[in-house]
PDB file of C-alpha atoms in Angstrom:
ATOM      1  CA  MET A1114      -8.955   3.252  50.040  1.00  0.00           C
ATOM      2  CA  ASP A1115      -9.201  -0.333  51.167  1.00  0.00           C
ATOM      3  CA  LYS A1116      -7.737  -3.329  49.406  1.00  0.00           C
ATOM      4  CA  SER A1117     -10.978  -4.278  47.699  1.00  0.00           C
ATOM      5  CA  GLN A1118     -11.441  -0.665  46.302  1.00  0.00           C
ATOM      6  CA  LEU A1119      -7.790  -0.724  45.145  1.00  0.00           C
ATOM      7  CA  LYS A1120      -8.344  -3.986  43.345  1.00  0.00           C
ATOM      8  CA  ASP A1121     -11.432  -2.707  41.647  1.00  0.00           C
ATOM      9  CA  LEU A1122      -9.522   0.402  40.530  1.00  0.00           C
ATOM     10  CA  ILE A1123      -6.727  -1.673  39.104  1.00  0.00           C
ATOM     11  CA  VAL A1124      -9.119  -3.835  37.209  1.00  0.00           C
ATOM     12  CA  LEU A1125     -10.906  -0.687  35.868  1.00  0.00           C
ATOM     13  CA  LEU A1126      -7.528   0.853  34.710  1.00  0.00           C
ATOM     14  CA  VAL A1127      -6.636  -2.392  32.936  1.00  0.00           C
ATOM     15  CA  LEU A1128      -9.983  -2.410  31.123  1.00  0.00           C
ATOM     16  CA  ILE A1129      -9.541   1.194  30.090  1.00  0.00           C
ATOM     17  CA  GLU A1130      -6.108   0.511  28.772  1.00  0.00           C
ATOM     18  CA  GLU A1131      -7.321  -2.503  26.860  1.00  0.00           C
ATOM     19  CA  MET A1132      -9.844  -0.305  25.095  1.00  0.00           C
ATOM     20  CA  LYS A1133      -7.047   1.885  23.719  1.00  0.00           C
ATOM     21  CA  GLN A1134      -5.292   0.834  20.509  1.00  0.00           C
ATOM     22  CA  LYS A1135      -1.981   2.320  19.512  1.00  0.00           C
ATOM     23  CA  ILE A1136      -1.951   3.685  15.968  1.00  0.00           C
ATOM     24  CA  TYR A1137       1.014   4.845  13.851  1.00  0.00           C
ATOM     25  CA  GLN A1138       0.890   6.963  10.672  1.00  0.00           C
ATOM     26  CA  ILE A1139       3.908   6.386   8.405  1.00  0.00           C
ATOM     27  CA  ASP A1140       4.871   8.070   5.170  1.00  0.00           C
ATOM     28  CA  ALA A1141       6.066   5.220   2.956  1.00  0.00           C
ATOM     29  CA  PHE A1142       8.314   5.436  -0.061  1.00  0.00           C
ATOM     30  CA  ALA A1143       9.614   8.741   1.261  1.00  0.00           C
ATOM     31  CA  SER A1144      12.760  10.046   3.061  1.00  0.00           C
ATOM     32  CA  GLU A1145      10.934  12.985   4.575  1.00  0.00           C
ATOM     33  CA  VAL A1146       7.420  13.746   6.017  1.00  0.00           C
ATOM     34  CA  PHE A1147       4.670  15.028   3.720  1.00  0.00           C
ATOM     35  CA  LYS A1148       6.092  12.970   0.840  1.00  0.00           C
ATOM     36  CA  GLY A1149       5.335   9.442  -0.310  1.00  0.00           C
ATOM     37  CA  ASN A1150       2.110   7.699   0.697  1.00  0.00           C
ATOM     38  CA  PRO A1151       0.724   7.854   4.260  1.00  0.00           C
ATOM     39  CA  ALA A1152      -0.579   4.693   5.796  1.00  0.00           C
ATOM     40  CA  ALA A1153      -2.020   4.075   9.317  1.00  0.00           C
ATOM     41  CA  VAL A1154      -0.803   0.917  11.108  1.00  0.00           C
ATOM     42  CA  CYS A1155      -2.341  -0.989  14.059  1.00  0.00           C
ATOM     43  CA  ILE A1156      -0.461  -3.889  15.655  1.00  0.00           C
ATOM     44  CA  LEU A1157      -3.210  -5.963  17.316  1.00  0.00           C
ATOM     45  CA  ASP A1158      -3.084  -8.709  19.903  1.00  0.00           C
ATOM     46  CA  SER A1159      -5.996 -10.354  18.172  1.00  0.00           C
ATOM     47  CA  TRP A1160      -8.354  -9.452  15.327  1.00  0.00           C
ATOM     48  CA  LEU A1161     -10.998  -6.880  15.902  1.00  0.00           C
ATOM     49  CA  ASP A1162     -14.429  -7.275  14.336  1.00  0.00           C
ATOM     50  CA  ASP A1163     -14.260  -6.496  10.598  1.00  0.00           C
ATOM     51  CA  GLU A1164     -16.871  -3.728  11.061  1.00  0.00           C
ATOM     52  CA  ILE A1165     -14.620  -1.991  13.608  1.00  0.00           C
ATOM     53  CA  MET A1166     -11.546  -2.235  11.449  1.00  0.00           C
ATOM     54  CA  GLN A1167     -13.533  -0.775   8.523  1.00  0.00           C
ATOM     55  CA  LYS A1168     -14.778   2.091  10.643  1.00  0.00           C
ATOM     56  CA  ILE A1169     -11.297   2.871  11.896  1.00  0.00           C
ATOM     57  CA  ALA A1170     -10.106   2.991   8.305  1.00  0.00           C
ATOM     58  CA  GLN A1171     -13.024   5.239   7.394  1.00  0.00           C
ATOM     59  CA  GLU A1172     -12.246   7.499  10.359  1.00  0.00           C
ATOM     60  CA  ASN A1173      -8.469   7.706   9.415  1.00  0.00           C
ATOM     61  CA  ASN A1174      -9.518   8.680   5.849  1.00  0.00           C
ATOM     62  CA  LEU A1175      -6.191   7.545   4.433  1.00  0.00           C
ATOM     63  CA  ALA A1176      -5.738   5.412   1.346  1.00  0.00           C
ATOM     64  CA  GLU A1177      -4.941   2.446   3.563  1.00  0.00           C
ATOM     65  CA  THR A1178      -5.020   1.299   7.184  1.00  0.00           C
ATOM     66  CA  ALA A1179      -3.092  -1.937   7.910  1.00  0.00           C
ATOM     67  CA  TYR A1180      -3.747  -4.352  10.697  1.00  0.00           C
ATOM     68  CA  ALA A1181      -1.284  -7.043  11.794  1.00  0.00           C
ATOM     69  CA  VAL A1182      -1.462  -9.847  14.306  1.00  0.00           C
ATOM     70  CA  LYS A1183       1.485 -11.919  15.389  1.00  0.00           C
ATOM     71  CA  ASP A1184       1.091 -15.615  14.488  1.00  0.00           C
ATOM     72  CA  GLY A1185       4.074 -17.705  15.412  1.00  0.00           C
ATOM     73  CA  ASN A1186       7.131 -16.473  13.546  1.00  0.00           C
ATOM     74  CA  GLN A1187       5.094 -14.378  11.101  1.00  0.00           C
ATOM     75  CA  TYR A1188       2.406 -11.687  11.130  1.00  0.00           C
ATOM     76  CA  ALA A1189      -1.048 -11.981   9.601  1.00  0.00           C
ATOM     77  CA  LEU A1190      -1.709  -8.869   7.672  1.00  0.00           C
ATOM     78  CA  ARG A1191      -4.882  -7.165   6.282  1.00  0.00           C
ATOM     79  CA  TRP A1192      -5.489  -3.783   4.570  1.00  0.00           C
ATOM     80  CA  PHE A1193      -8.570  -1.561   4.544  1.00  0.00           C
ATOM     81  CA  THR A1194      -9.394   1.633   2.484  1.00  0.00           C
ATOM     82  CA  PRO A1195     -12.081   4.001   3.837  1.00  0.00           C
ATOM     83  CA  GLU A1196     -14.618   1.755   1.890  1.00  0.00           C
ATOM     84  CA  ILE A1197     -13.382  -1.811   1.462  1.00  0.00           C
ATOM     85  CA  GLU A1198     -10.788  -4.406   2.432  1.00  0.00           C
ATOM     86  CA  VAL A1199      -8.291  -4.943  -0.379  1.00  0.00           C
ATOM     87  CA  ASP A1200      -6.275  -7.901  -1.623  1.00  0.00           C
ATOM     88  CA  LEU A1201      -2.829  -6.275  -1.488  1.00  0.00           C
ATOM     89  CA  CYS A1202      -1.192  -3.003  -0.469  1.00  0.00           C
ATOM     90  CA  GLY A1203       2.464  -2.297  -0.851  1.00  0.00           C
ATOM     91  CA  HIS A1204       2.972   0.968   0.906  1.00  0.00           C
ATOM     92  CA  ALA A1205       0.964  -0.093   3.990  1.00  0.00           C
ATOM     93  CA  THR A1206       3.034  -3.284   4.172  1.00  0.00           C
ATOM     94  CA  LEU A1207       6.233  -1.223   4.025  1.00  0.00           C
ATOM     95  CA  ALA A1208       4.694   1.058   6.774  1.00  0.00           C
ATOM     96  CA  THR A1209       3.780  -1.985   8.928  1.00  0.00           C
ATOM     97  CA  ALA A1210       7.292  -3.358   8.715  1.00  0.00           C
ATOM     98  CA  TYR A1211       8.721   0.043   9.641  1.00  0.00           C
ATOM     99  CA  VAL A1212       6.530   0.049  12.795  1.00  0.00           C
ATOM    100  CA  LEU A1213       7.556  -3.491  13.705  1.00  0.00           C
ATOM    101  CA  PHE A1214      11.237  -2.807  13.171  1.00  0.00           C
ATOM    102  CA  ASN A1215      11.294   0.465  15.015  1.00  0.00           C
ATOM    103  CA  TYR A1216       8.668   0.244  17.783  1.00  0.00           C
ATOM    104  CA  TYR A1217       8.144  -3.437  18.523  1.00  0.00           C
ATOM    105  CA  GLY A1218      11.736  -4.640  18.880  1.00  0.00           C
ATOM    106  CA  HIS A1219      11.815  -6.914  15.900  1.00  0.00           C
ATOM    107  CA  LYS A1220      15.487  -7.895  15.896  1.00  0.00           C
ATOM    108  CA  GLU A1221      15.934  -9.851  12.604  1.00  0.00           C
ATOM    109  CA  ASN A1222      16.314  -8.059   9.293  1.00  0.00           C
ATOM    110  CA  THR A1223      13.404  -9.977   7.729  1.00  0.00           C
ATOM    111  CA  ILE A1224       9.712  -9.885   8.578  1.00  0.00           C
ATOM    112  CA  ARG A1225       7.415 -12.567   7.146  1.00  0.00           C
ATOM    113  CA  PHE A1226       3.787 -11.538   6.602  1.00  0.00           C
ATOM    114  CA  TYR A1227       0.834 -13.739   5.566  1.00  0.00           C
ATOM    115  CA  SER A1228      -2.143 -12.341   3.726  1.00  0.00           C
ATOM    116  CA  PRO A1229      -5.220 -14.498   3.488  1.00  0.00           C
ATOM    117  CA  ARG A1230      -5.829 -12.888   0.017  1.00  0.00           C
ATOM    118  CA  SER A1231      -2.246 -12.636  -1.395  1.00  0.00           C
ATOM    119  CA  GLY A1232      -0.163 -15.335   0.429  1.00  0.00           C
ATOM    120  CA  GLU A1233       3.332 -14.879   1.787  1.00  0.00           C
ATOM    121  CA  LEU A1234       4.832 -11.352   1.765  1.00  0.00           C
ATOM    122  CA  ILE A1235       8.350 -10.668   2.942  1.00  0.00           C
ATOM    123  CA  VAL A1236       9.973  -7.364   3.954  1.00  0.00           C
ATOM    124  CA  ASN A1237      13.725  -7.166   4.345  1.00  0.00           C
ATOM    125  CA  GLN A1238      15.609  -4.203   6.038  1.00  0.00           C
ATOM    126  CA  SER A1239      19.037  -3.180   4.834  1.00  0.00           C
ATOM    127  CA  ASP A1240      21.582  -0.598   5.797  1.00  0.00           C
ATOM    128  CA  GLY A1241      20.546   3.005   5.174  1.00  0.00           C
ATOM    129  CA  GLY A1242      16.922   2.474   6.205  1.00  0.00           C
ATOM    130  CA  ILE A1243      15.953   0.813   2.924  1.00  0.00           C
ATOM    131  CA  LEU A1244      12.954  -1.568   3.188  1.00  0.00           C
ATOM    132  CA  SER A1245      12.314  -4.100   0.454  1.00  0.00           C
ATOM    133  CA  LEU A1246       8.932  -5.750  -0.277  1.00  0.00           C
ATOM    134  CA  ASP A1247       9.165  -9.286  -1.758  1.00  0.00           C
ATOM    135  CA  PHE A1248       5.815  -9.663  -3.474  1.00  0.00           C
ATOM    136  CA  PRO A1249       4.368 -12.082  -6.047  1.00  0.00           C
ATOM    137  CA  ALA A1250       4.487 -10.612  -9.561  1.00  0.00           C
ATOM    138  CA  ASP A1251       0.994  -9.804 -11.025  1.00  0.00           C
ATOM    139  CA  ASP A1252      -0.484 -12.047 -13.632  1.00  0.00           C
ATOM    140  CA  PHE A1253      -1.445  -9.665 -16.353  1.00  0.00           C
ATOM    141  CA  HIS A1254      -2.173  -9.894 -20.078  1.00  0.00           C
ATOM    142  CA  ALA A1255      -2.682  -7.657 -23.086  1.00  0.00           C
ATOM    143  CA  THR A1256      -6.378  -6.821 -23.665  1.00  0.00           C
ATOM    144  CA  GLU A1257      -8.565  -5.122 -26.226  1.00  0.00           C
ATOM    145  CA  VAL A1258      -9.011  -1.404 -26.115  1.00  0.00           C
ATOM    146  CA  VAL A1259     -11.410  -0.408 -23.381  1.00  0.00           C
ATOM    147  CA  GLU A1260     -13.137   2.649 -24.805  1.00  0.00           C
ATOM    148  CA  GLU A1261     -14.725   3.482 -21.393  1.00  0.00           C
ATOM    149  CA  ILE A1262     -11.338   3.721 -19.814  1.00  0.00           C
ATOM    150  CA  ASN A1263      -9.841   5.828 -22.603  1.00  0.00           C
ATOM    151  CA  VAL A1264     -12.739   8.299 -22.264  1.00  0.00           C
ATOM    152  CA  ALA A1265     -12.452   8.499 -18.553  1.00  0.00           C
ATOM    153  CA  ILE A1266      -8.619   8.936 -18.641  1.00  0.00           C
ATOM    154  CA  GLY A1267      -8.979  11.412 -21.511  1.00  0.00           C
ATOM    155  CA  SER A1268      -6.022   9.939 -23.515  1.00  0.00           C
ATOM    156  CA  VAL A1269      -5.507   6.914 -25.774  1.00  0.00           C
ATOM    157  CA  PRO A1270      -2.678   4.550 -24.603  1.00  0.00           C
ATOM    158  CA  LEU A1271      -0.233   2.629 -26.792  1.00  0.00           C
ATOM    159  CA  GLU A1272      -1.059  -0.586 -24.984  1.00  0.00           C
ATOM    160  CA  THR A1273      -3.749  -1.781 -22.587  1.00  0.00           C
ATOM    161  CA  TYR A1274      -3.245  -4.682 -20.025  1.00  0.00           C
ATOM    162  CA  ARG A1275      -5.473  -6.262 -17.443  1.00  0.00           C
ATOM    163  CA  GLY A1276      -3.989  -7.676 -14.232  1.00  0.00           C
ATOM    164  CA  LYS A1277      -5.455  -9.408 -11.193  1.00  0.00           C
ATOM    165  CA  THR A1278      -7.156  -6.204  -9.931  1.00  0.00           C
ATOM    166  CA  ASP A1279      -6.104  -3.297 -12.161  1.00  0.00           C
ATOM    167  CA  TYR A1280      -5.861  -2.048 -15.748  1.00  0.00           C
ATOM    168  CA  MET A1281      -2.463  -0.862 -16.876  1.00  0.00           C
ATOM    169  CA  LEU A1282      -2.290   1.735 -19.736  1.00  0.00           C
ATOM    170  CA  VAL A1283       1.091   2.337 -21.339  1.00  0.00           C
ATOM    171  CA  TYR A1284       1.994   5.681 -22.847  1.00  0.00           C
ATOM    172  CA  ARG A1285       4.796   7.094 -24.952  1.00  0.00           C
ATOM    173  CA  SER A1286       6.341   9.672 -22.621  1.00  0.00           C
ATOM    174  CA  GLN A1287       6.494  11.072 -19.070  1.00  0.00           C
ATOM    175  CA  GLN A1288       4.798  14.233 -20.318  1.00  0.00           C
ATOM    176  CA  ASP A1289       1.774  12.167 -21.397  1.00  0.00           C
ATOM    177  CA  ILE A1290       1.415  10.883 -17.878  1.00  0.00           C
ATOM    178  CA  GLU A1291       1.837  14.332 -16.340  1.00  0.00           C
ATOM    179  CA  LYS A1292      -0.941  15.841 -18.610  1.00  0.00           C
ATOM    180  CA  ILE A1293      -3.604  13.236 -17.655  1.00  0.00           C
ATOM    181  CA  THR A1294      -6.691  14.673 -15.969  1.00  0.00           C
ATOM    182  CA  PRO A1295      -9.137  11.909 -15.433  1.00  0.00           C
ATOM    183  CA  ASN A1296     -12.949  12.161 -15.224  1.00  0.00           C
ATOM    184  CA  PHE A1297     -13.285  10.393 -11.824  1.00  0.00           C
ATOM    185  CA  PHE A1298     -17.052  10.095 -12.186  1.00  0.00           C
ATOM    186  CA  LEU A1299     -16.635   7.995 -15.382  1.00  0.00           C
ATOM    187  CA  LEU A1300     -13.593   6.227 -13.979  1.00  0.00           C
ATOM    188  CA  ASP A1301     -15.570   5.087 -10.834  1.00  0.00           C
ATOM    189  CA  LYS A1302     -17.851   3.005 -13.167  1.00  0.00           C
ATOM    190  CA  ILE A1303     -14.978   0.837 -14.444  1.00  0.00           C
ATOM    191  CA  ASP A1304     -15.034  -2.734 -13.091  1.00  0.00           C
ATOM    192  CA  CYS A1305     -11.584  -2.920 -11.475  1.00  0.00           C
ATOM    193  CA  ARG A1306      -9.740  -1.839  -8.354  1.00  0.00           C
ATOM    194  CA  GLY A1307      -7.881   0.902 -10.177  1.00  0.00           C
ATOM    195  CA  VAL A1308      -6.113   2.168 -13.340  1.00  0.00           C
ATOM    196  CA  ILE A1309      -2.334   2.335 -13.647  1.00  0.00           C
ATOM    197  CA  VAL A1310      -0.985   4.812 -16.265  1.00  0.00           C
ATOM    198  CA  THR A1311       2.775   4.485 -17.001  1.00  0.00           C
ATOM    199  CA  ALA A1312       5.536   5.484 -19.452  1.00  0.00           C
ATOM    200  CA  PRO A1313       9.377   5.698 -19.632  1.00  0.00           C
ATOM    201  CA  GLY A1314      10.767   8.258 -17.279  1.00  0.00           C
ATOM    202  CA  GLU A1315      13.043  11.203 -18.022  1.00  0.00           C
ATOM    203  CA  GLU A1316      15.278  10.613 -15.051  1.00  0.00           C
ATOM    204  CA  VAL A1317      14.169   7.080 -13.922  1.00  0.00           C
ATOM    205  CA  ASP A1318      13.362   3.935 -15.912  1.00  0.00           C
ATOM    206  CA  PHE A1319       9.630   4.428 -15.705  1.00  0.00           C
ATOM    207  CA  VAL A1320       7.062   6.700 -14.171  1.00  0.00           C
ATOM    208  CA  SER A1321       3.421   6.191 -13.182  1.00  0.00           C
ATOM    209  CA  ARG A1322       0.240   7.406 -11.649  1.00  0.00           C
ATOM    210  CA  PHE A1323      -2.629   5.320 -10.119  1.00  0.00           C
ATOM    211  CA  PHE A1324      -6.315   6.177 -10.024  1.00  0.00           C
ATOM    212  CA  ALA A1325      -8.808   4.258  -7.818  1.00  0.00           C
ATOM    213  CA  PRO A1326     -12.007   6.173  -7.260  1.00  0.00           C
ATOM    214  CA  GLN A1327     -13.731   2.769  -6.813  1.00  0.00           C
ATOM    215  CA  CYS A1328     -11.822   2.435  -3.482  1.00  0.00           C
ATOM    216  CA  ALA A1329     -12.475   6.100  -2.466  1.00  0.00           C
ATOM    217  CA  ILE A1330      -8.927   6.989  -3.607  1.00  0.00           C
ATOM    218  CA  PRO A1331      -9.174   9.332  -6.656  1.00  0.00           C
ATOM    219  CA  GLU A1332      -5.346   9.344  -7.033  1.00  0.00           C
ATOM    220  CA  ASP A1333      -3.115   7.302  -4.864  1.00  0.00           C
ATOM    221  CA  PRO A1334       0.221   9.023  -3.987  1.00  0.00           C
ATOM    222  CA  VAL A1335       2.436   5.982  -4.253  1.00  0.00           C
ATOM    223  CA  THR A1336       1.124   2.450  -5.035  1.00  0.00           C
ATOM    224  CA  GLY A1337       3.505  -0.329  -4.104  1.00  0.00           C
ATOM    225  CA  SER A1338       1.178  -3.087  -5.405  1.00  0.00           C
ATOM    226  CA  ALA A1339       0.832  -1.445  -8.848  1.00  0.00           C
ATOM    227  CA  HIS A1340       4.600  -2.010  -9.224  1.00  0.00           C
ATOM    228  CA  THR A1341       3.959  -5.784  -9.182  1.00  0.00           C
ATOM    229  CA  THR A1342       2.485  -5.251 -12.622  1.00  0.00           C
ATOM    230  CA  MET A1343       4.756  -2.552 -13.927  1.00  0.00           C
ATOM    231  CA  THR A1344       8.034  -4.154 -12.781  1.00  0.00           C
ATOM    232  CA  PRO A1345       7.684  -7.275 -14.914  1.00  0.00           C
ATOM    233  CA  TYR A1346       6.399  -5.240 -17.961  1.00  0.00           C
ATOM    234  CA  TRP A1347       9.278  -2.656 -17.903  1.00  0.00           C
ATOM    235  CA  SER A1348      11.843  -5.351 -17.077  1.00  0.00           C
ATOM    236  CA  LYS A1349      10.984  -7.128 -20.256  1.00  0.00           C
ATOM    237  CA  LYS A1350      10.595  -3.960 -22.265  1.00  0.00           C
ATOM    238  CA  LEU A1351      13.868  -2.469 -21.217  1.00  0.00           C
ATOM    239  CA  GLY A1352      15.805  -5.643 -20.983  1.00  0.00           C
ATOM    240  CA  LYS A1353      16.990  -5.385 -17.364  1.00  0.00           C
ATOM    241  CA  THR A1354      15.927  -6.717 -14.052  1.00  0.00           C
ATOM    242  CA  LYS A1355      16.809  -3.762 -11.800  1.00  0.00           C
ATOM    243  CA  LEU A1356      14.784  -0.591 -12.370  1.00  0.00           C
ATOM    244  CA  THR A1357      14.236   2.827 -10.913  1.00  0.00           C
ATOM    245  CA  ALA A1358      10.727   4.224 -10.674  1.00  0.00           C
ATOM    246  CA  LYS A1359       8.893   7.294  -9.632  1.00  0.00           C
ATOM    247  CA  GLN A1360       5.201   7.779  -8.989  1.00  0.00           C
ATOM    248  CA  ILE A1361       4.538  11.366 -10.101  1.00  0.00           C
ATOM    249  CA  SER A1362       1.585  12.214  -7.923  1.00  0.00           C
ATOM    250  CA  ASP A1363       1.533  15.605  -6.146  1.00  0.00           C
ATOM    251  CA  ARG A1364       3.375  14.050  -3.045  1.00  0.00           C
ATOM    252  CA  GLY A1365       5.566  11.862  -5.281  1.00  0.00           C
ATOM    253  CA  GLY A1366       7.411   8.671  -4.300  1.00  0.00           C
ATOM    254  CA  ASP A1367      10.640   6.959  -5.230  1.00  0.00           C
ATOM    255  CA  LEU A1368      11.080   3.240  -5.631  1.00  0.00           C
ATOM    256  CA  LEU A1369      13.673   0.694  -6.589  1.00  0.00           C
ATOM    257  CA  CYS A1370      12.307  -2.323  -8.318  1.00  0.00           C
ATOM    258  CA  GLU A1371      13.687  -5.736  -9.233  1.00  0.00           C
ATOM    259  CA  HIS A1372      12.102  -8.589 -11.176  1.00  0.00           C
ATOM    260  CA  PHE A1373      13.157 -12.131 -10.477  1.00  0.00           C
ATOM    261  CA  GLY A1374      10.967 -14.937 -11.755  1.00  0.00           C
ATOM    262  CA  GLU A1375       7.493 -14.956 -10.261  1.00  0.00           C
ATOM    263  CA  ARG A1376       8.456 -12.389  -7.581  1.00  0.00           C
ATOM    264  CA  VAL A1377       9.312  -8.735  -7.559  1.00  0.00           C
ATOM    265  CA  LYS A1378      11.225  -6.666  -5.032  1.00  0.00           C
ATOM    266  CA  ILE A1379      10.023  -3.112  -4.426  1.00  0.00           C
ATOM    267  CA  SER A1380      12.288  -0.965  -2.197  1.00  0.00           C
ATOM    268  CA  GLY A1381      12.015   2.387  -0.551  1.00  0.00           C
ATOM    269  CA  LYS A1382      12.296   4.348   2.708  1.00  0.00           C
ATOM    270  CA  ALA A1383       9.666   5.274   5.293  1.00  0.00           C
ATOM    271  CA  VAL A1384       9.475   8.001   7.997  1.00  0.00           C
ATOM    272  CA  PRO A1385       7.067   8.418  10.912  1.00  0.00           C
ATOM    273  CA  TYR A1386       4.472  11.178  10.966  1.00  0.00           C
ATOM    274  CA  LEU A1387       2.521  10.534  14.151  1.00  0.00           C
ATOM    275  CA  ILE A1388       1.952   8.004  16.986  1.00  0.00           C
ATOM    276  CA  GLY A1389      -1.411   8.079  18.865  1.00  0.00           C
ATOM    277  CA  GLU A1390      -4.162   6.056  20.538  1.00  0.00           C
ATOM    278  CA  ILE A1391      -7.606   5.169  19.451  1.00  0.00           C
ATOM    279  CA  ASP A1392     -10.414   4.734  22.042  1.00  0.00           C
ATOM    280  CA  ILE A1393     -12.295   1.771  20.923  1.00  0.00           C
TER     281      ILE A1393
END
């Protein structure tokens, strides 16, 4: 092989390598695999076409796929379900921070993200592997009974609230939440991202479930962003700023929540499930 052929081979190998994208799957709000909420994470050199990012998310078929691009001293961050791009996703932000801390050599204990749709988002890492999301609190308000939601959920709540993207239904007990069996066909017709159902917990301050068939997620295992609505609500209701929470889906997830002014802190652990490459 002469020098010209060797040069062509090197160029070809570089091009092939550039067509591969590293992908990580992380179980967020969990201390062991197969628990919490799985999210895919891609750390990009620059943004891919929106259509490609949507197709990757569809191929992954997870609740969320997160994409991050370094921009100065922060990372721009976006999230895609199998069907749409969403405004905010807590567990995929936690998963992205885990990847940057553990596989991309981020040395500081704080990562600053910027979302074009949700503004500044901060993740702090503390001893013991706890990651804390610093998110804006949701702007929610009490609303009239929405009969279509009550029929779809199959249970009448004590209170109904409307946030920026979701409805929140408040119930009397954890057993009420456990018994809910939604009609997803009817729920898919509701004009919102999803529906939160929540109640006081038996062993934690509050429990919840989250349904979002509109986003191709019938029931989300653990929903960090939903806690930007629940944390201010339960903080006021229970008269304390630090709360323990559990999302009682089949996989289950444990969260520590704190309310301070217009921000909320949502904390939990994360564990890696797989590392791979995508041929783009």
